[in-house]
Coordinates of C-alpha atoms and ligand atoms in Angstrom, one line a residue:
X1 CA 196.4 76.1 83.3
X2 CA 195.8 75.9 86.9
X3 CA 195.7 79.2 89.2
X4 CA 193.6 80.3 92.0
X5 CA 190.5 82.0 91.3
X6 CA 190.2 85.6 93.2
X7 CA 186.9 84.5 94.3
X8 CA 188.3 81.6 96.4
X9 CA 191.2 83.7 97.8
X10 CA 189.7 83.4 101.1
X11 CA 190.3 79.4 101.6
X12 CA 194.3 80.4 100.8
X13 CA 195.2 83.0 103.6
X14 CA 198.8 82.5 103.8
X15 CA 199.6 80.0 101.0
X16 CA 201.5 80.8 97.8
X17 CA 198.8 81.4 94.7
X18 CA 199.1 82.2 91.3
X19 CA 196.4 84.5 89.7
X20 CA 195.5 84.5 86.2
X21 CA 193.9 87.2 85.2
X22 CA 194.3 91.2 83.6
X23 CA 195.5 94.0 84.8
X24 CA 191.9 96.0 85.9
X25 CA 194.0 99.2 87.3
X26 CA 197.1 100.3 88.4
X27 CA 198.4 102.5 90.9
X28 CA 202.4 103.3 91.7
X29 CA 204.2 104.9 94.8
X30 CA 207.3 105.4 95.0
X31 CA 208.8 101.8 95.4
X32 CA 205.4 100.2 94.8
X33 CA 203.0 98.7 92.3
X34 CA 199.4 98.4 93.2
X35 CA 198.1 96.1 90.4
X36 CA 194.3 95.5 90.6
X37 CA 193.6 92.2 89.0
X38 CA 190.9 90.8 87.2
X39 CA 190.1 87.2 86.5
X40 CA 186.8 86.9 86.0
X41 CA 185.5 85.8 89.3
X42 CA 186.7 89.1 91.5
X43 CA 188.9 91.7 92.1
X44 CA 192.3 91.6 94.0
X45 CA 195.0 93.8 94.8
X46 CA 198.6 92.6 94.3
X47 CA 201.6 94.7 95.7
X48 CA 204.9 94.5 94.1
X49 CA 207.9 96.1 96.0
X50 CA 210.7 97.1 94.6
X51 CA 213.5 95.1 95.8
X52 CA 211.4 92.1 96.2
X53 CA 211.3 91.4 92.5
X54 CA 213.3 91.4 89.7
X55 CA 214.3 94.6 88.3
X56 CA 213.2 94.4 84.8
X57 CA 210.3 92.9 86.2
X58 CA 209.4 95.5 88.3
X59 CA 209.9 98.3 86.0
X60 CA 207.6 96.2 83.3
X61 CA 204.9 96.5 86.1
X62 CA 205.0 99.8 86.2
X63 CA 204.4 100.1 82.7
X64 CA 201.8 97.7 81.9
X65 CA 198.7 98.3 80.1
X66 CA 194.9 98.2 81.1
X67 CA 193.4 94.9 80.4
X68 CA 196.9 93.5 79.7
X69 CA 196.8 89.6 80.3
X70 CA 199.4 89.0 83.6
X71 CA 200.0 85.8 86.0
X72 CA 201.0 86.4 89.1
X73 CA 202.2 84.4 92.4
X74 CA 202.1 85.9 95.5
X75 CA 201.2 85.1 98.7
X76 CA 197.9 86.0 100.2
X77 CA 197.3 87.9 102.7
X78 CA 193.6 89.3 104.5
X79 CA 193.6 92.9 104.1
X80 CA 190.1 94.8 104.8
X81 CA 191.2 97.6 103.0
X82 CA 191.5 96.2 99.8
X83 CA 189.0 95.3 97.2
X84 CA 187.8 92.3 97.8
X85 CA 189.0 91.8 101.1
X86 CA 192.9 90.2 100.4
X87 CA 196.2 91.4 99.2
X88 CA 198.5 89.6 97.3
X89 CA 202.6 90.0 97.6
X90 CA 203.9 89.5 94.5
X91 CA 206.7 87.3 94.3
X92 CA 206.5 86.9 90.8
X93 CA 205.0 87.9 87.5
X94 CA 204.1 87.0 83.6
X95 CA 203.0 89.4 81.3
X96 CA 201.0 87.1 78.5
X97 CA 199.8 89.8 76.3
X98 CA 200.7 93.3 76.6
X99 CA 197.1 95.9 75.8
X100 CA 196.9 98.1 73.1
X101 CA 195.5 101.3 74.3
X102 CA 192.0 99.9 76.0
X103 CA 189.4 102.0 74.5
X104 CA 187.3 102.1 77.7
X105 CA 189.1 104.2 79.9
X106 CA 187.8 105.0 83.5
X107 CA 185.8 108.0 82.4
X108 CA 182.2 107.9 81.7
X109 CA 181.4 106.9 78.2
X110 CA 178.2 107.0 76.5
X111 CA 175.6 104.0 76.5
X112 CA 176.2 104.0 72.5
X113 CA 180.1 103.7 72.8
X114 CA 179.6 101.6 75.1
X115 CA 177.3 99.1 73.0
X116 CA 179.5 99.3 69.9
X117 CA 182.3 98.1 72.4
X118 CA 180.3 95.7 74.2
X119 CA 182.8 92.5 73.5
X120 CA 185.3 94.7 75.8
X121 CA 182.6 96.6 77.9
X122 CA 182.1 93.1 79.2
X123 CA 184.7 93.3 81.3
X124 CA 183.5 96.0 82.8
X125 CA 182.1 95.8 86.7
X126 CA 178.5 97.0 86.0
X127 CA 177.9 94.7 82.8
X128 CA 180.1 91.4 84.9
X129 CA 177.6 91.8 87.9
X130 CA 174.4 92.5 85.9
X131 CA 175.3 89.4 83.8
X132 CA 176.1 86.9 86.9
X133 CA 172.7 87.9 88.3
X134 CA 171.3 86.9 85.4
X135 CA 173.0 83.7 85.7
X136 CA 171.5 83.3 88.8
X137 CA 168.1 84.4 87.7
X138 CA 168.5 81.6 84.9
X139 CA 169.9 78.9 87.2
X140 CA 167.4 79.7 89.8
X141 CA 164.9 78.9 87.0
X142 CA 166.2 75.8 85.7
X143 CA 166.0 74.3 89.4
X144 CA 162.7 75.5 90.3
X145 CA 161.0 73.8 87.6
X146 CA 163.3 70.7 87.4
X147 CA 162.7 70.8 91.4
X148 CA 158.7 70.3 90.6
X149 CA 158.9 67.8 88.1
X150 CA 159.0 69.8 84.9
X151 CA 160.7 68.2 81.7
X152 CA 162.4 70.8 79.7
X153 CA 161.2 70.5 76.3
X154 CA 163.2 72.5 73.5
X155 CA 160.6 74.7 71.2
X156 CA 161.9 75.3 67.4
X157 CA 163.5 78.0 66.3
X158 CA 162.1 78.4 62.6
X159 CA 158.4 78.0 62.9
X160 CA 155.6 77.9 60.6
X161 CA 153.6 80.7 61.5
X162 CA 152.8 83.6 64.5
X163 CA 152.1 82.5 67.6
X164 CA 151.7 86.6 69.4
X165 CA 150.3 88.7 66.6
X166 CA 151.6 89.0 62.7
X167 CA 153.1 92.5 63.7
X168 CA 156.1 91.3 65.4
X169 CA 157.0 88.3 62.9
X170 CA 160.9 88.4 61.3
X171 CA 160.3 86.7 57.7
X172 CA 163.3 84.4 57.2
X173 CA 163.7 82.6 53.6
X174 CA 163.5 78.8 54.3
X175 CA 164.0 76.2 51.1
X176 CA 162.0 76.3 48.1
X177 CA 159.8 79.3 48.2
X178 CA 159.0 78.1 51.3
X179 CA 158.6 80.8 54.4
X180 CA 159.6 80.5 57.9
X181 CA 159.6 83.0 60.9
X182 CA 161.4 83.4 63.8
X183 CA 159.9 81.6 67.0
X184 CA 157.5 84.9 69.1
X185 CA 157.1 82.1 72.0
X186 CA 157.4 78.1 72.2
X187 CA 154.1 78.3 73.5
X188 CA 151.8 76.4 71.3
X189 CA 154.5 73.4 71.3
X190 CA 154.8 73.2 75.1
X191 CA 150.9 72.9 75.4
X192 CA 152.0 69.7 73.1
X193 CA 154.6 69.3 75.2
X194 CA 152.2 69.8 78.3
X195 CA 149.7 66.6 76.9
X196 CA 152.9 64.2 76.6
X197 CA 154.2 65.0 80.1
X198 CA 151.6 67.0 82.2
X199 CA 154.5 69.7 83.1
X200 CA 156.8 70.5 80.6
X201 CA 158.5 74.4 80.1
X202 CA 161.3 75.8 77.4
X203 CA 163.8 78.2 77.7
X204 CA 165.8 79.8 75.0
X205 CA 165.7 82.6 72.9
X206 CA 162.5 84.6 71.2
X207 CA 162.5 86.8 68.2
X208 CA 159.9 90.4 68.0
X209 CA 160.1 92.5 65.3
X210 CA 159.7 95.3 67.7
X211 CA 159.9 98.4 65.7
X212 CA 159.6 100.6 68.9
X213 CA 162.3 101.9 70.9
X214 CA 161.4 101.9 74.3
X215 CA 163.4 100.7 77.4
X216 CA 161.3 97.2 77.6
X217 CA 161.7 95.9 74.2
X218 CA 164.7 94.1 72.6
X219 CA 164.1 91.7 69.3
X220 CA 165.9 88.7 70.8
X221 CA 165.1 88.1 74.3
X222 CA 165.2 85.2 76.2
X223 CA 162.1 83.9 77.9
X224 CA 160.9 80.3 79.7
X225 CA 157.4 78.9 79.3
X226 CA 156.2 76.7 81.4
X227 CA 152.9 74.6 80.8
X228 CA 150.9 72.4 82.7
X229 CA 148.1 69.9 81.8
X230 CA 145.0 69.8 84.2
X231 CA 145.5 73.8 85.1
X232 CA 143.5 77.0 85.5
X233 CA 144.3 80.3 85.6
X234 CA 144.3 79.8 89.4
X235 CA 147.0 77.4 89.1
X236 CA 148.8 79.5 86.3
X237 CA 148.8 81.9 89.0
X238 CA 150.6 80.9 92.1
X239 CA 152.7 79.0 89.8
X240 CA 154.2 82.4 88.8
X241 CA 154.1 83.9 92.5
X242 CA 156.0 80.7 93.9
X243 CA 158.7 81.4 91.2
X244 CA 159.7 84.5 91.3
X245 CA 159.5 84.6 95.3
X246 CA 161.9 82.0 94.6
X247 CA 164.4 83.7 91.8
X248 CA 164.3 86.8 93.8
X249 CA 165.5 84.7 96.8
X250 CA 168.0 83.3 95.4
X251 CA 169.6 86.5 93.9
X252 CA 169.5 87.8 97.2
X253 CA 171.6 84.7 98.8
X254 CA 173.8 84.5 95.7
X255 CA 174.7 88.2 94.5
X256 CA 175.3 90.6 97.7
X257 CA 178.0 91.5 95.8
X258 CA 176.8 91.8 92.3
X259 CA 173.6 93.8 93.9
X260 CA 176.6 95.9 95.8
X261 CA 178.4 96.7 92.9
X262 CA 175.2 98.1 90.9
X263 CA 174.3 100.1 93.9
X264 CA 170.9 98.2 94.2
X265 CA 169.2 98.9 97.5
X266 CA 167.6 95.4 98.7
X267 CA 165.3 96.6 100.8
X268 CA 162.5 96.2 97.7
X269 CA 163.9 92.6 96.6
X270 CA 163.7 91.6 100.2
X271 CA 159.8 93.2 100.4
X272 CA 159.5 90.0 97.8
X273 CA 156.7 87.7 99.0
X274 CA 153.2 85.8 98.6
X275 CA 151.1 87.0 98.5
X276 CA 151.4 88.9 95.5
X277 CA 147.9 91.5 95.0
X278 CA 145.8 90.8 92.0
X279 CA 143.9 92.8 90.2
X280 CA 141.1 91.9 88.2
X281 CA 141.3 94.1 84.6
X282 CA 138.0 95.7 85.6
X283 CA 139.1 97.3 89.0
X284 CA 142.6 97.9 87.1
X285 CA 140.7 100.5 84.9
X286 CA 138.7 102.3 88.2
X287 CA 141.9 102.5 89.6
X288 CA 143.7 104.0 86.6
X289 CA 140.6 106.3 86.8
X290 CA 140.8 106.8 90.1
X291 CA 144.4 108.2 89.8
X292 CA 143.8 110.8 87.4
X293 CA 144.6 108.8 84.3
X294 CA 142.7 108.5 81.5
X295 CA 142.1 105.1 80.4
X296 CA 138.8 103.5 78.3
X297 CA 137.8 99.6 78.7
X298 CA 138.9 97.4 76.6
X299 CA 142.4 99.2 75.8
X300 CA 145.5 97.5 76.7
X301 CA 147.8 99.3 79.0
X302 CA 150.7 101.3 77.8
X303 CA 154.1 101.8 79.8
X304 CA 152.5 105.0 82.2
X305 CA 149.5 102.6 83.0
X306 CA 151.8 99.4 84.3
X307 CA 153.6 102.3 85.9
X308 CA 150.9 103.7 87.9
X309 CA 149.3 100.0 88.8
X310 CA 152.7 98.8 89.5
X311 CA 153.3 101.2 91.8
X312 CA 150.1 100.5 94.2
X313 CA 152.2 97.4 95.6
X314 CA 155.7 96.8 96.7
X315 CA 155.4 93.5 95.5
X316 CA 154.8 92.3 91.5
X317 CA 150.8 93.1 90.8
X318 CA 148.9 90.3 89.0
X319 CA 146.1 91.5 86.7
X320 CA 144.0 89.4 85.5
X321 CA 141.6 88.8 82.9
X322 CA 142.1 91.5 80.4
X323 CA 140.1 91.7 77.3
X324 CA 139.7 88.5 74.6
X325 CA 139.7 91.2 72.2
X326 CA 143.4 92.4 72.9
X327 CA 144.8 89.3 73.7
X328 CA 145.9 86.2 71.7
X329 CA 144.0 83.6 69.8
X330 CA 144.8 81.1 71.8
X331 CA 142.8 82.4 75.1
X332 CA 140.4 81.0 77.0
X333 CA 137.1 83.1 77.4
X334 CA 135.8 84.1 81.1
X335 CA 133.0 82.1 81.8
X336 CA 131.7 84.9 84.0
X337 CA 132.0 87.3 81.3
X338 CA 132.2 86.4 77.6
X339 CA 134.6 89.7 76.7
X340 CA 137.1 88.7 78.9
X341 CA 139.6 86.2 78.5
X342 CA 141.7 84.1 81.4
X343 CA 144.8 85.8 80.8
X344 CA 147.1 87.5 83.1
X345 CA 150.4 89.4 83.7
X346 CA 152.5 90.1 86.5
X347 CA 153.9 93.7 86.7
X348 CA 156.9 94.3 88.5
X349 CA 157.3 96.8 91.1
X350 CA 159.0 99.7 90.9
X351 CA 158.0 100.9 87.7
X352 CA 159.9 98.5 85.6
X353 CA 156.2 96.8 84.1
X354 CA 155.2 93.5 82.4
X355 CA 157.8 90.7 83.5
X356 CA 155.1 87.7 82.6
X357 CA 152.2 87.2 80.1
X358 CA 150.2 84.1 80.2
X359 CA 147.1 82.5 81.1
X360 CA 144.4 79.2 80.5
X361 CA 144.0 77.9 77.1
X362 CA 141.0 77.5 75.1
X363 CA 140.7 73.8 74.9
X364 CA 137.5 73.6 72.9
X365 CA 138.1 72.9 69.1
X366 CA 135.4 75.1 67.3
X367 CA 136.2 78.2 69.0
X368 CA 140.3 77.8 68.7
X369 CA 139.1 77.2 64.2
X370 CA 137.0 80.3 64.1
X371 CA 139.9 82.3 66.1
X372 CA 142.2 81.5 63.8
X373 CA 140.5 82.8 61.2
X374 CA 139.4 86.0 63.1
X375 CA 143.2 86.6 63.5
X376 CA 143.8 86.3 59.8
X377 CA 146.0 83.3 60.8
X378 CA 147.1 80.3 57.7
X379 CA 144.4 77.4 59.1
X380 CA 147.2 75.0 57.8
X381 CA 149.8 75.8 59.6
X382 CA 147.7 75.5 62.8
X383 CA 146.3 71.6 61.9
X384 CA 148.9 70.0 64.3
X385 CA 147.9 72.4 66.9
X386 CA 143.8 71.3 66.8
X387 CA 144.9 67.6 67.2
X388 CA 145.9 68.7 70.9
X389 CA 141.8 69.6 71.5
X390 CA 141.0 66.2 69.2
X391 CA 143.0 63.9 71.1
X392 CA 142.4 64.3 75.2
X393 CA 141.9 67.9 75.4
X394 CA 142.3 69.6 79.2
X395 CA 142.1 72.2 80.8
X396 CA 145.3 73.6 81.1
X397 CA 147.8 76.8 80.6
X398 CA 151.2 78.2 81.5
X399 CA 152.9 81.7 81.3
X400 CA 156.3 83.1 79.8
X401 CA 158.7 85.4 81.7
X402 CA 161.0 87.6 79.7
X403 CA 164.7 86.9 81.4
X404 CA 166.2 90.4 80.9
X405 CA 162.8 92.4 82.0
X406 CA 163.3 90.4 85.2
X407 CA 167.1 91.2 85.7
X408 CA 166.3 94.8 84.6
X409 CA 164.2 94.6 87.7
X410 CA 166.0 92.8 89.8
X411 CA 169.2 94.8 89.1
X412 CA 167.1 98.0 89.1
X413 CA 168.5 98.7 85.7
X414 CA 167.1 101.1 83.4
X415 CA 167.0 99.6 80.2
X416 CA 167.0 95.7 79.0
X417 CA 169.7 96.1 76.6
X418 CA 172.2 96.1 79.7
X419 CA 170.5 92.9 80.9
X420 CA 171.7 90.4 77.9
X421 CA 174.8 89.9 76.7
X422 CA 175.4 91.0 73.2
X423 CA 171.1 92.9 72.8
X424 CA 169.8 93.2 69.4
X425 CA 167.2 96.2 69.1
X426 CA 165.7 97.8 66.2
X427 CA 168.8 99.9 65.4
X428 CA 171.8 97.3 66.8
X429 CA 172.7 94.2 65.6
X430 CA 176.5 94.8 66.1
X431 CA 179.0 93.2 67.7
Ligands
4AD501 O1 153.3 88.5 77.0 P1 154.1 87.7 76.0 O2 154.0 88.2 74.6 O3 153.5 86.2 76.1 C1 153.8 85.2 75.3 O4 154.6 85.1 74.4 C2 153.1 83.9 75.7 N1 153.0 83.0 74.5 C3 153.8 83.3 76.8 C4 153.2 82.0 77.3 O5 152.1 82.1 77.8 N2 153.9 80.9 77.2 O6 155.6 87.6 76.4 C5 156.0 87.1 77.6 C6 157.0 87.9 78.3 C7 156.6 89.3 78.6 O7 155.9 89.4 79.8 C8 158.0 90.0 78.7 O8 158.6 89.8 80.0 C9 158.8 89.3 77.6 O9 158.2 88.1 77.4 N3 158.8 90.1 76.4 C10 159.9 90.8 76.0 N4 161.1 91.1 76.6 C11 162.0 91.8 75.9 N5 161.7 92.4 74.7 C12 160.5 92.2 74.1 N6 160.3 92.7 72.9 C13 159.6 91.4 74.7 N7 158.3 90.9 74.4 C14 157.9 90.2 75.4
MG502 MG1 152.3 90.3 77.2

């Protein structure tokens, strides 16, 4: 069918439109309708005078459901007033589908009603901005790598063994007595990826059998992993820096309005630039020390620790080089200091934590066989992986960035089930 969208009201000041959309709210005076439509891409307000319309019609409008579908034509008029900007005159109306009593009424609800309803929440403005930032987020993405000459590589799904720890693994039955688990990261196939054509990422969905509840943590999040041939963790590094100066750019160009509607002040995103501090693990302890808060080498920093370091900078903090022993397999030793390895992660500001995890790879042989087995990891299902360090091994490394950590941020939402259309967490797999 073809209509106007809301969003493009502004190129039809004047002209005769039809909307296609659903009744959002509705207000009556006396001989008028105010009908707040939805369609998706905005908000507009349609008048309908008695007099002007049919009868029937009119009294129908006054009647009309929430989230009841409705065309309308009308002609378009700028009105600063109203949402959005323009007015519409109705001149004439459909009503496809009349609502059943829409369970989300203006009144607060609870985050949990809210969840179990989140096929209508949906529709909702907090959810439809959060979400088309995070369209942004993932667009902006996309082009920044296919801008640098980055082939997009799909990583499996099903996967042979863990790739982040045997903690977080979801056990699925494959054929034959055979097991499979859901994908923890593409990683180890885009460093394959990374030998075939020097810079190479994925992007789709990762599975953690996160049995904690916190704010952070979802079990199916989406992520993009970048990897490049002939890199250090120098490299790794501004790699990250350049793109989330750039996603947080484009949000801000792209989503006044989305930001608007959330209530997000700017003024941080805006505070956005290289160069971003970083924080070698060592002086990341003294300064957890420093602050009052207990912290021994060598541990791995909880939520109040990426809080307190995160909040030394109004721009993402990059620490670097945490322990080997609290890290993955796969990481490349310091060759300053043999604890440490050449990972890093970027903290967001603002208290919202780890957005990125990555580093340099270990690309010599031996040590990459005895990790494996120090990480009580199957040697077979790892053979394919060694032939990348028998066959032209370089340096080289990449980083993952969780999507909906980085909308959570970006949004300055308080939790990352908000930040991902239908979340899955340790107690919700429904709708
Ligand atoms: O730090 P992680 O575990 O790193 C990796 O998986 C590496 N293999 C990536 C790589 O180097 N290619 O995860 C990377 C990011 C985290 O920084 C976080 O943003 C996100 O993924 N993440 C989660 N997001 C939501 N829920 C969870 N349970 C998450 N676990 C990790
Ligand atoms: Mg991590």
């Amino acid at each position: 069918m073809n209509g106007t969208r809301i969003a493009d009201l502004g190129d039809h000041v004047g002209d005769e439109v039809t909307i296609l959309g659903w009744l959002y709210n509705r207000r009556s005076k006396g001989k008028l309708h105010f009908l707040i439509l939805r369609d998706g891409s905005g908000l507009c307000q349609a008048v309908a005078f008695k007099g002007k319309v049919d009868d029937d019609l009119f009294e129908s409008l006054g009647r009309l459901s929430q989230e009841s579908s409705v065309i309308v034509r009308g002609t378009v008029k700028r009105d600063d007033r109203a949402p959005g900007g323009f007015e519409i005159g109705v001149i004439d109306a459909t009503v496809v589908h009349e609502a059943e009593e829409y369970p989300i009424a203006k009144q607060a609800h609870g985050t949990d009603f809210l969840l179990t309803n989140r096929h209508l929440w949906l529709r909702s403005r907090r959810p439809y901005a959060t979400l088309r930032v995070r369209h942004t987020v993932i667009r902006a993405i996309r082009d920044f790598f296919d801008d640098r000459g980055f082939t997009l590589v799909d990583a499996p799904v099903f996967t042979p063994s863990a790739c982040e720890g045997t903690t977080t693994l979801f056990e699925v039955d494959y054929f034959d007595d055979e097991k499979a688990y859901l994908t923890q990261s593409g990683q180890l196939y885009m460093e394959a990826a990374a030998m075939a054509f020097g810079k190479a990422y994925c992007f789709g969905p990762t599975f953690r059998a996160e049995k904690s509840k916190t704010r952070r943590h979802l079990t199916e999040f989406w992520m993009v992993e970048p990897e490049i041939a002939y890199a250090d963790l120098d490299d790794v590094i501004a790699l990250g820096e350049e793109m989330l100066c750039e996603i947080v750019a484009r949000v801000l160009d792209k989503n006044a309005e989305e930001l608007e509607i959330l209530e997000r002040d700017t003024a941080p995103l805006e505070a956005i630039r290289a160069p971003f501090p970083r924080v070698h693990y060592d002086d990341a302890v003294r300064a957890l020390n420093d602050g009052g808060i207990e912290f021994e080498w060598g541990g791995d920093f909880g939520a109040p620790d990426e809080d307190f370091l995160s909040r030394q900078s109004d721009r993402p903090t990059i620490v670097h080089r945490f322990p080997a022993a609290i890290k993955a397999f796969y990481m490349k030793r310091d060759p300053e200091d043999e604890r440490l390895s050449m990972s890093v992660d970027f903290l967001a500001p603002e208290g919202y934590g780890e957005i990125i995890g990555g580093g340099q790879r270990a690309e010599d042989l031996g040590y990459l066989q005895e990790q494996i087995v120090k990480h009580g990891l199957p040697e077979e299902a790892f053979k394919w992986y060694f032939d990348l360090r028998r066959y032209g091994s370089v340096p080289h490394g990449g980083f993952g960035l969780g999507v909906e950590r980085t909308v959570a941020w970006i949004c300055g939402t308080e939790h990352v089930r908000e930040c991902i259309p239908f979340p899955r967490m340790l107690y919700r797999i429904y709708p």
